[in-house]
Coordinates of C-alpha atoms (C1' of nucleotides) in Angstrom, one line a residue:
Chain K
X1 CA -65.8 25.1 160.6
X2 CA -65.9 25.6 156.9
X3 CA -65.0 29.4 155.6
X4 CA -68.3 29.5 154.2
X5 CA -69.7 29.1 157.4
X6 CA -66.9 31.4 159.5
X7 CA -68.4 34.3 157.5
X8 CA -71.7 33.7 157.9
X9 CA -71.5 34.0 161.4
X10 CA -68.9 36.8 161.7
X11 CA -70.7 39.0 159.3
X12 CA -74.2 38.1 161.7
X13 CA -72.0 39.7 164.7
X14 CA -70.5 42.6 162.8
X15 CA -74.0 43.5 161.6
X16 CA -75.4 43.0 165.1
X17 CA -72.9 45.0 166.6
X18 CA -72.4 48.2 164.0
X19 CA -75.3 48.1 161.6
X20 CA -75.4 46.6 158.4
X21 CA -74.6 50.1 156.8
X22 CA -71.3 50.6 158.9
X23 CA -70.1 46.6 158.0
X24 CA -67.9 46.4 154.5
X25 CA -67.1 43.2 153.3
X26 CA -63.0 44.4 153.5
X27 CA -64.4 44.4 157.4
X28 CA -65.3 40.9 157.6
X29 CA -62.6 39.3 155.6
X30 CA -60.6 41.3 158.0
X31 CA -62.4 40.3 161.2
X32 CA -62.0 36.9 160.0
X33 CA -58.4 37.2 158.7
X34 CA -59.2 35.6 155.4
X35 CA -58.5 37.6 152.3
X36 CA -61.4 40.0 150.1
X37 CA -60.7 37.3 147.6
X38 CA -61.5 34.3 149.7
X39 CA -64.9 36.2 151.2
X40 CA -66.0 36.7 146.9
X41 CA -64.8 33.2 146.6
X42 CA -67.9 32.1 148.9
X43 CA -70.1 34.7 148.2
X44 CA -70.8 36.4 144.4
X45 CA -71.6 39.9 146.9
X46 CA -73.3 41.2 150.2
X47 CA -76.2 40.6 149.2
X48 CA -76.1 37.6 149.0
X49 CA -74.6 36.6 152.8
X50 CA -77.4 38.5 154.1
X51 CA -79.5 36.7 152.0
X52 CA -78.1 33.6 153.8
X53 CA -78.4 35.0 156.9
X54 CA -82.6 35.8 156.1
X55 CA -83.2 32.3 155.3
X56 CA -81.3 31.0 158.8
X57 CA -83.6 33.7 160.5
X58 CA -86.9 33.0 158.7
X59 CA -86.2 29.0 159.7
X60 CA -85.4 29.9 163.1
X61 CA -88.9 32.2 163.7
X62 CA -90.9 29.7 161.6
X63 CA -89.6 27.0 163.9
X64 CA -90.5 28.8 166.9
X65 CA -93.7 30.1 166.1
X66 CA -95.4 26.3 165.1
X67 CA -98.6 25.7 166.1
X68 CA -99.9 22.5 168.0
X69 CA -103.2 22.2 166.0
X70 CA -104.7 19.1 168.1
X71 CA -104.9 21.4 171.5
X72 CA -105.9 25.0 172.6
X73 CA -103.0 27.0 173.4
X74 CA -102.7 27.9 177.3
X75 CA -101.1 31.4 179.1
X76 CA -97.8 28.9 179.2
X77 CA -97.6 28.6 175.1
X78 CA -98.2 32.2 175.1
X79 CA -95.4 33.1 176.7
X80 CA -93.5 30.8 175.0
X81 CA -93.9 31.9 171.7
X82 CA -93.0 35.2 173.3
X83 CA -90.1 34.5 174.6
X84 CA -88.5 32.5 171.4
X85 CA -89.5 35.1 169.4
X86 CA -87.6 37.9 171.2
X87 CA -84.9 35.9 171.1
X88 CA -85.0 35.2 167.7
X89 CA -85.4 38.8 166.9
X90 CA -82.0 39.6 169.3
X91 CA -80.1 37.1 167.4
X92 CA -80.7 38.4 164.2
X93 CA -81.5 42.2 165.2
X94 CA -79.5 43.9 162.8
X95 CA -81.9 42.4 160.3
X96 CA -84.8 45.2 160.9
X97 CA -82.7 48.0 161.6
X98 CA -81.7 48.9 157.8
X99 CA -84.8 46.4 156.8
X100 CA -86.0 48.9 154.0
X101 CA -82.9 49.5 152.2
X102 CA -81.9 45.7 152.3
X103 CA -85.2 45.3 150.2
X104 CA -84.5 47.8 148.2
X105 CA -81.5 46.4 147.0
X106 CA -82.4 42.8 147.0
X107 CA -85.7 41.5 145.3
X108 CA -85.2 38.0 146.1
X109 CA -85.2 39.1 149.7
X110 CA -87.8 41.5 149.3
X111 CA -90.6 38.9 147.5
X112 CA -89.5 36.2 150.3
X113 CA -89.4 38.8 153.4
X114 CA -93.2 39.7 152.3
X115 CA -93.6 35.6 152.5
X116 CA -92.8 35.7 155.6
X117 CA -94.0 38.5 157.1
X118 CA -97.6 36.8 156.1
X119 CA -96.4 33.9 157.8
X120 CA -95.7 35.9 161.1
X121 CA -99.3 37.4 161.0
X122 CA -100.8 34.4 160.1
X123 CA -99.6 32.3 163.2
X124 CA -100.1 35.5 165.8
X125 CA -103.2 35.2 164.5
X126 CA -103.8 31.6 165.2
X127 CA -102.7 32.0 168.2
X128 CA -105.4 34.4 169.6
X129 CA -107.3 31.9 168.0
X130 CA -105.8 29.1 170.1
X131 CA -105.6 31.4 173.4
X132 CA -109.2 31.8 172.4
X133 CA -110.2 28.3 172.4
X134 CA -107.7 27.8 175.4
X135 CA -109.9 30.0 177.4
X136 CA -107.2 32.7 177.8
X137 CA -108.9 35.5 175.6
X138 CA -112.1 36.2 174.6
X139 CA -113.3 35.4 171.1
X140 CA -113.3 38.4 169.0
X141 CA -114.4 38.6 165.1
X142 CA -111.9 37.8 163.0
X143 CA -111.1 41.3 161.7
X144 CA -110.7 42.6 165.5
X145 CA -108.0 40.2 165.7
X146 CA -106.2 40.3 162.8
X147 CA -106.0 44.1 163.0
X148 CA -104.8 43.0 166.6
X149 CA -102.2 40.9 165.0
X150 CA -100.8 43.4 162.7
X151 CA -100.4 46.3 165.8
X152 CA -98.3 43.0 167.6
X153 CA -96.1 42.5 164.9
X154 CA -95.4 46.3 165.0
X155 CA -94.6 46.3 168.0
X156 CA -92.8 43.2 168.5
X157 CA -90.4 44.1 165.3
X158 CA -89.9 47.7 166.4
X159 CA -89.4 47.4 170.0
X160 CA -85.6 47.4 169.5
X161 CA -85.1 50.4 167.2
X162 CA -87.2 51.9 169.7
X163 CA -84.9 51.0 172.4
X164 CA -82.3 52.1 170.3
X165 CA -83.3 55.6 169.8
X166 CA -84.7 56.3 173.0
X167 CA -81.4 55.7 174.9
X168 CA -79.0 58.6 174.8
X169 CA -76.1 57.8 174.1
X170 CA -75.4 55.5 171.4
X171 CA -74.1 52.8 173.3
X172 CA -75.1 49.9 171.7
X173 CA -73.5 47.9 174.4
X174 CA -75.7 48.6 177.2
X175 CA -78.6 47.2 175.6
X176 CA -78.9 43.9 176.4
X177 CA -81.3 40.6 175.9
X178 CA -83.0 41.7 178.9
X179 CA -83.9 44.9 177.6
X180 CA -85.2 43.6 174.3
X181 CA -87.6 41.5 176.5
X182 CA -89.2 44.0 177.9
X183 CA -90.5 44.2 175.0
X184 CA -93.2 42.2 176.4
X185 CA -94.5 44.5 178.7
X186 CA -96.0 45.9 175.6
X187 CA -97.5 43.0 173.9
X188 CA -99.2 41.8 177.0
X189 CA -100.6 45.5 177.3
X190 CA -101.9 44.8 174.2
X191 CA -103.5 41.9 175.2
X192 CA -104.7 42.7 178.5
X193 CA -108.0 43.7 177.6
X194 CA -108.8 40.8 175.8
X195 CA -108.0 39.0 178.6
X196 CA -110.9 36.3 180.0
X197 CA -111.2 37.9 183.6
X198 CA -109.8 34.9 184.9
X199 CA -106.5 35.1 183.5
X200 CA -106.1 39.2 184.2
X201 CA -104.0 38.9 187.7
X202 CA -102.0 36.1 186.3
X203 CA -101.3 37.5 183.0
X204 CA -100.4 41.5 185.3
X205 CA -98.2 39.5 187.6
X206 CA -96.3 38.0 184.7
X207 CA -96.6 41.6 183.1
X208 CA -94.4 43.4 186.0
X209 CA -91.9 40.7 185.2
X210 CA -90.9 42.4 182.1
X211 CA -91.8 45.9 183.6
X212 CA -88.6 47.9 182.2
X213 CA -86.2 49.2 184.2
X214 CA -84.6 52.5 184.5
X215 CA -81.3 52.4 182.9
X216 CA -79.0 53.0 186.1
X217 CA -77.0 55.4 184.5
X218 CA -77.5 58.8 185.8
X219 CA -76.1 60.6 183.2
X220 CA -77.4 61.3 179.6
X221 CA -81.2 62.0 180.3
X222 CA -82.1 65.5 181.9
X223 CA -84.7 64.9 184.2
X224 CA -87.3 66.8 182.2
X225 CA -87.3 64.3 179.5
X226 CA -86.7 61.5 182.4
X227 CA -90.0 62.6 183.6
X228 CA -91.0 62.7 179.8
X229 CA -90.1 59.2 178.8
X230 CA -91.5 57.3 182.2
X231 CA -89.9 54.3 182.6
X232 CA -87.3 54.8 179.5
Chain D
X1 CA -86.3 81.4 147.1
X2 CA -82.8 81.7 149.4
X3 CA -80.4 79.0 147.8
X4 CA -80.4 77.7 151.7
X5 CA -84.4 77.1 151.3
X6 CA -84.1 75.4 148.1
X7 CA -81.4 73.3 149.5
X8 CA -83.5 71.8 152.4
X9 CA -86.5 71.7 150.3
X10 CA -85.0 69.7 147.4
X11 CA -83.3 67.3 150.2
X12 CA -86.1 66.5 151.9
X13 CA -88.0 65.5 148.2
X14 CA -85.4 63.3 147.7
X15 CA -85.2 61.7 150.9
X16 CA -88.3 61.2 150.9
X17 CA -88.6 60.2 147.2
X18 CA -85.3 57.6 147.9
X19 CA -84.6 57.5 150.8
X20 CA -81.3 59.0 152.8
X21 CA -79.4 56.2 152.2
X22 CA -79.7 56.6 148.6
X23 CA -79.3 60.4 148.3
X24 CA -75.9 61.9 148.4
X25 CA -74.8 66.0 148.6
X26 CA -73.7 65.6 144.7
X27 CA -77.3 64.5 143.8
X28 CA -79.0 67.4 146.0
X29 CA -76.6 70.0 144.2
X30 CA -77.2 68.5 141.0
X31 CA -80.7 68.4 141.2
X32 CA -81.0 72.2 142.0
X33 CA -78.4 72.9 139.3
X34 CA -76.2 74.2 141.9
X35 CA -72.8 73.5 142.4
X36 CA -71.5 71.4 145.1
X37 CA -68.8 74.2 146.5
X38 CA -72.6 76.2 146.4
X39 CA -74.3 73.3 148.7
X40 CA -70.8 73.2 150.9
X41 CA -71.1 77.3 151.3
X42 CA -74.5 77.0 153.1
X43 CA -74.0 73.7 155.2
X44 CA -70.9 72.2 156.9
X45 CA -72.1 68.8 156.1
X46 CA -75.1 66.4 155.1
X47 CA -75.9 65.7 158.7
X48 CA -76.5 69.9 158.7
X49 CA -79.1 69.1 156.0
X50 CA -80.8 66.6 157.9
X51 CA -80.5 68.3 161.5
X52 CA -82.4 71.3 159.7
X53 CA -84.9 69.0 158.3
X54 CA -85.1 67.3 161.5
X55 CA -85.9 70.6 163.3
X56 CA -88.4 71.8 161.1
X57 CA -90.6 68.1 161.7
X58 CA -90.1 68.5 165.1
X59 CA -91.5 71.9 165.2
X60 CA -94.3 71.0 162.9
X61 CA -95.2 68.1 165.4
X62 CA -94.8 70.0 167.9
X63 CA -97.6 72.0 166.9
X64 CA -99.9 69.6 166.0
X65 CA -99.4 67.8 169.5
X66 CA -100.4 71.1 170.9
X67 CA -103.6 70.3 174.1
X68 CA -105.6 72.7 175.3
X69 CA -105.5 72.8 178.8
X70 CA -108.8 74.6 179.6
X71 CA -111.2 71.7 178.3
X72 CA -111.7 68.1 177.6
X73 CA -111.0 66.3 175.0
X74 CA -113.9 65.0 172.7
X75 CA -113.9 62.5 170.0
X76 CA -112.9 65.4 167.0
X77 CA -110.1 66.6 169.0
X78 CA -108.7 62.7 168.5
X79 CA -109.6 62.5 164.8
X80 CA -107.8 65.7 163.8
X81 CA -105.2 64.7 166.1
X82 CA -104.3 61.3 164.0
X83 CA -104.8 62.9 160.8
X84 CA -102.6 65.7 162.0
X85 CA -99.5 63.8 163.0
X86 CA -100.1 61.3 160.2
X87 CA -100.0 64.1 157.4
X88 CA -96.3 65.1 159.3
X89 CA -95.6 61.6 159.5
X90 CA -95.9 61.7 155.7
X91 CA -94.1 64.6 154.9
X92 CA -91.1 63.9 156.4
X93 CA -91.3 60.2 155.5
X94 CA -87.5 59.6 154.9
X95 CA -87.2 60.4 158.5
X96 CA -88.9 57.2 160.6
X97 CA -86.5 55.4 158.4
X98 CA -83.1 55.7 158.1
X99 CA -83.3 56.7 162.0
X100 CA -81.2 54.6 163.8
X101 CA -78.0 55.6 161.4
X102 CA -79.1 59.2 161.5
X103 CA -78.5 59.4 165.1
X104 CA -75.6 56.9 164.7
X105 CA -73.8 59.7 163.3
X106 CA -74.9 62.6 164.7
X107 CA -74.7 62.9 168.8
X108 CA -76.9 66.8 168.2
X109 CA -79.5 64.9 166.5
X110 CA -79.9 61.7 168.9
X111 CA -80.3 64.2 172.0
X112 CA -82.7 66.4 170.2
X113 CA -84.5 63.1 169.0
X114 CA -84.6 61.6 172.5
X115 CA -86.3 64.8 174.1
X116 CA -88.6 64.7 170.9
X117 CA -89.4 61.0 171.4
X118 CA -90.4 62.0 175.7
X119 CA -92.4 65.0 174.4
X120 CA -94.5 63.0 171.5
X121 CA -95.1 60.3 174.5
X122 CA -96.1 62.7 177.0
X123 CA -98.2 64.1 174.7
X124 CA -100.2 60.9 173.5
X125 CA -100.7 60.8 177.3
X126 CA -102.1 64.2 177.8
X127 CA -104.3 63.0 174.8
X128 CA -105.5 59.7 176.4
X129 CA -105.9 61.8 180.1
X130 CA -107.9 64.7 177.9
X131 CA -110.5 61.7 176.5
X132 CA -111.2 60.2 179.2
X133 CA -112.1 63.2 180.8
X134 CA -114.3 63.8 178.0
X135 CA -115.8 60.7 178.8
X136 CA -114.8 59.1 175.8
X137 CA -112.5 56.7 176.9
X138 CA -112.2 54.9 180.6
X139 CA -110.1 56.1 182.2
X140 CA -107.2 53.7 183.1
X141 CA -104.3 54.0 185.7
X142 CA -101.2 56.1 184.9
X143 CA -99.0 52.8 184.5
X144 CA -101.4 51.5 181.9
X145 CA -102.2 54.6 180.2
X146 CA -98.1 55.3 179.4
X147 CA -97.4 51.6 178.0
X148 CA -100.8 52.1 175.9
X149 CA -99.2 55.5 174.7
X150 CA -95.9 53.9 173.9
X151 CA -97.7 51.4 171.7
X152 CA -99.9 54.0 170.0
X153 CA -95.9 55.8 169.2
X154 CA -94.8 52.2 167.7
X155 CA -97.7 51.4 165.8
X156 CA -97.0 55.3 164.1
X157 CA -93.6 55.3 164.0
X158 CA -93.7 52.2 162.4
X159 CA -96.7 52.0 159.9
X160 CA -95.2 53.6 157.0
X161 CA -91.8 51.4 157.3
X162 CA -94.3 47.9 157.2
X163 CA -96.9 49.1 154.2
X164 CA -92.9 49.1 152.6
X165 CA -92.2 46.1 153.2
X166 CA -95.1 44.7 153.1
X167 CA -95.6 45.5 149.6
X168 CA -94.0 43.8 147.0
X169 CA -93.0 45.2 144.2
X170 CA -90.6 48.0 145.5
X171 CA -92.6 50.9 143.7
X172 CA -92.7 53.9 146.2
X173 CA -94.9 55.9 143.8
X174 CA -97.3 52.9 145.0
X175 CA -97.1 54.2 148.9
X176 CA -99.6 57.2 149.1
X177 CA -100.8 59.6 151.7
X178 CA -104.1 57.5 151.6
X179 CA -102.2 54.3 152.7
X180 CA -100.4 55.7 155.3
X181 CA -103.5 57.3 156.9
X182 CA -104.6 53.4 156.9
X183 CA -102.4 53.3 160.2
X184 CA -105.5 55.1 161.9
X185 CA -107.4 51.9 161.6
X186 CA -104.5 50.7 163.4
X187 CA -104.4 53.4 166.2
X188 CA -108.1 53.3 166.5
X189 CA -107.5 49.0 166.9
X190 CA -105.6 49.7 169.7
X191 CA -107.9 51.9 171.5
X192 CA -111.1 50.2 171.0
X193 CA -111.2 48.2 174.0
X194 CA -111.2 51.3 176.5
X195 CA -114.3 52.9 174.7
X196 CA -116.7 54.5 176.6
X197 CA -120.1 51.7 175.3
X198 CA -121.5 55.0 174.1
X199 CA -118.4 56.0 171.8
X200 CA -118.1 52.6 170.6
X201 CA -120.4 52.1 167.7
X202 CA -119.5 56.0 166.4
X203 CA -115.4 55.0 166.3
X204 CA -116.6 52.0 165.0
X205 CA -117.8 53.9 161.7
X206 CA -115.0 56.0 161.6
X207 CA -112.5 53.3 162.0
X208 CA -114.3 51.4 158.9
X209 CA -113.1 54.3 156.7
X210 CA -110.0 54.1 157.4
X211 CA -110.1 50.6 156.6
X212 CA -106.9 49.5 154.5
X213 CA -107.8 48.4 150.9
X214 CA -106.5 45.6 149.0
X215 CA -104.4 47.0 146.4
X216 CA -106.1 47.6 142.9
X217 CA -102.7 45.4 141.0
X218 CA -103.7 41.5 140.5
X219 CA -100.0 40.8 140.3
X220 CA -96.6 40.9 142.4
X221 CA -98.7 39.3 145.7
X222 CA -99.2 35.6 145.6
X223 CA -102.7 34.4 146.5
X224 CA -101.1 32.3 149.4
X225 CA -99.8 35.5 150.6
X226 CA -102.5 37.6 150.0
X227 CA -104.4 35.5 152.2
X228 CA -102.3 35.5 155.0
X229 CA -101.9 39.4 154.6
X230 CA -105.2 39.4 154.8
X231 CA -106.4 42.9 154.0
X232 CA -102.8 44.4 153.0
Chain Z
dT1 C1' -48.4 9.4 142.9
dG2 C1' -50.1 13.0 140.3
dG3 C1' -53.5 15.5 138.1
dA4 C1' -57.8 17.8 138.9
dT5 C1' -60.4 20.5 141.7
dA6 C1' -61.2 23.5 145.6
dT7 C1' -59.6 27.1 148.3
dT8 C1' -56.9 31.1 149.4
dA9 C1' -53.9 35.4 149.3
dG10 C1' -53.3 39.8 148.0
dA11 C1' -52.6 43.3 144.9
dG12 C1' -55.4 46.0 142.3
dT13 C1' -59.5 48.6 140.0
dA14 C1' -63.6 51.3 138.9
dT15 C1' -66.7 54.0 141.0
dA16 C1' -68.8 56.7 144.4
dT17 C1' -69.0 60.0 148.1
dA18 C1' -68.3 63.7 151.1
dC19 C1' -66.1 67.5 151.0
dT20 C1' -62.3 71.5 149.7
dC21 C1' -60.3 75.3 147.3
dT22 C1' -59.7 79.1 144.5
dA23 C1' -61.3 82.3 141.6
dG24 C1' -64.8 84.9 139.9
dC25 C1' -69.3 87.1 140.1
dT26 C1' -73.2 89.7 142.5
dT27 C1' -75.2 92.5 145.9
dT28 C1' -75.1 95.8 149.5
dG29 C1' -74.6 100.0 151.7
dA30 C1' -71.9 104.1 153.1
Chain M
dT1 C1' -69.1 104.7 143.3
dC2 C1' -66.6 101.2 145.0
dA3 C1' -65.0 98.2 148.4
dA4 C1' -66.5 94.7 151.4
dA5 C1' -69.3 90.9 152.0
dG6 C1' -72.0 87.4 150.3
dC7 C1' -72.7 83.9 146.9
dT8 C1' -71.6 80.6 143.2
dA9 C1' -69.0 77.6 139.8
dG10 C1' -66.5 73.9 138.9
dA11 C1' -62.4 71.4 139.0
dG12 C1' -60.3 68.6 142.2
dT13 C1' -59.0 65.3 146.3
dA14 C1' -58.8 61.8 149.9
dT15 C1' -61.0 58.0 151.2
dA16 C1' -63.9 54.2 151.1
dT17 C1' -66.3 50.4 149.1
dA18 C1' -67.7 46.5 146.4
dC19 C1' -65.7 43.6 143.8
dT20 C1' -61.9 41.3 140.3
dC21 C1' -57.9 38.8 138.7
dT22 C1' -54.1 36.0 138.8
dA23 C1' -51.2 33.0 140.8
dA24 C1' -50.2 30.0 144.4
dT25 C1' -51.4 26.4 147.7
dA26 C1' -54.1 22.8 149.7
dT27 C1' -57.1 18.8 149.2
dC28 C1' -59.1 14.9 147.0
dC29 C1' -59.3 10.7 144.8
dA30 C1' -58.3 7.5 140.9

DNA sequence: TGGATATTAGAGTATATACTCTAGCTTTGA
DNA sequence: TCAAAGCTAGAGTATATACTCTAATATCCA
């Protein structure tokens, strides 16, 4: 694999695994036993490998969240999208952790990250629209369900800083994939009442799928916040 | 003022103002025109500045979350509820966004944040348990009713770090109080569906003025974006 | 083959940041 | 009144971080 690539990909794990903030770029030469030289050879700064990294991101969830526009979109599709999306958002979640600060210091990203974040709402939106036509949901007016939209991306992109901060200890290592999907359990919360009656046991059957789990720790969380936090 | 005052007052301006990140103890010193052997003589550390900070939100919170036990809930209580926690949510701005790093590096903070997280949740509960007995909402099984919570703490949480984002020309002095109490149309989204029929068309009015507004600047958004933003 | 070009090592630098240390000044209260 | 305690200034330090520079090596291709 070409150097260019090697860092790419190592500074995507570092950042996954510590946090943008906590990964120098003395780190990833030195993960990757190259030298700081070599790294600045390939890259003028930081900025710009997560730059890199964005646009592989922004392809991956633009990919995944395409629209078939010669069909309605079934309880299937839904899912779908739901799934690839939360695993997009694994894959790349250091990327909304220190979100703000990277546009601060980035304009490039910040200009093309709004881009995309239109794109996002735009194709949730379409998608009510398709679950609409599929049957799944009931119609609602247009504003209903792109203020609907907007309250799904918030949740979808701050599920896992959510996760994050409601387990104790800071042992990023114990959350897992699985626990980023459940996830899901909220969005289809969000949905249920839309729901065409129809679809409602499907769609709560599906739902306990993703029901979250008590960690299985019993240490960390005193049972009065145990109690407090439900299922978390 | 006690130098000790001053310091936690001028820290949380400009963590606010730019963010922790972006803030270090030489700036806060400087910008009281204090020394930094002054700052060092009244807290250990910056992590002490924060935890203080920290603890004065959580009070402040605290207190607008209080529920009175001996009554229903009607649909003022819920108003002055959102407005309440959204004027916190303001002034301690910096907090909701830097968080993950914060209690990265501070074990005192994470535990006090986790118990804080159960309470604010428990608390939205009590809130959704208070309307329906009003009558103003249905009221919906306890499994329901705590997901719906959780998603009323992400949307939130979350509001002020996406009008960020979302807008594109970094300016901060941009983000006011009015825009963040936009999110209510966002809370009040969520919580439409579970109207009592006789609430419906009154939230309905409310929700309207709440409604976010395109911003006044012709530039920095394309129109291709705009559109897909839709109202933001 | 051999010169040009691409890649790499590694020492080094300018700057920033969190924090320390000492000495002096101010306030308090017996 | 005066010593103890509290407060403050300001120079200074150890460490980290993003990034540079030069020289050497590898690769390519005419």
């Amino acid at each position: 694999m070409k150097t260019r690539d090697k860092i790419i990909l190592a500074s995507l794990d570092l950042f996954n695994e510590r946090g943008e903030r906590n990964v120098t770029t003395n780190h990833i030469a030195a993960h990757l036993a190259i030298s700081p030289g070599n790294l600045y050879y390939h890259f003028r700064n930081k900025s710009d490998i997560i730059y890199e990294i964005f646009l592989e991101y922004e392809k991956l969830v633009d990919y995944y969240l395409q629209i078939p526009d010669d069909r309605p979109l079934t309880l299937d599709d839904m899912m779908f999208y739901l799934e690839s999306v939360f695993d997009g958002l694994w894959s790349y979640r250091f990327f909304h952790r220190d979100l703000e600060f990277l546009l601060d210091s980035d304009e490039r990203l910040r200009e093309d990250y709004r881009g995309f974040t239109g794109r996002c709402l735009e194709s949730i939106d379409c998608i009510f629209h398709g679950l609409a036509e599929g049957g799944v949901i009931e119609n609602q007016p247009e504003e209903l369900r792109s203020a609907m939209s907007l309250n799904v991306w918030l949740v979808v992109t701050n599920w896992m800083a959510f996760l994050k901060t409601a387990h104790g200890n800071g042992l990023s290592d114990e959350l897992s994939i699985h626990m980023l999907k459940q996830g899901i359990y909220q969005v289809l919360t969000l949905e249920l009442p839309y729901l065409m009656p129809e679809y409602r046991e499907a769609v709560m059957t599906l739902r306990e799928k993703y029901r979250p789990q008590l960690p299985e720790n019993g240490e960390g969380m005193r049972s009065a916040s145990r109690k407090k936090l439900g299922n978390f």
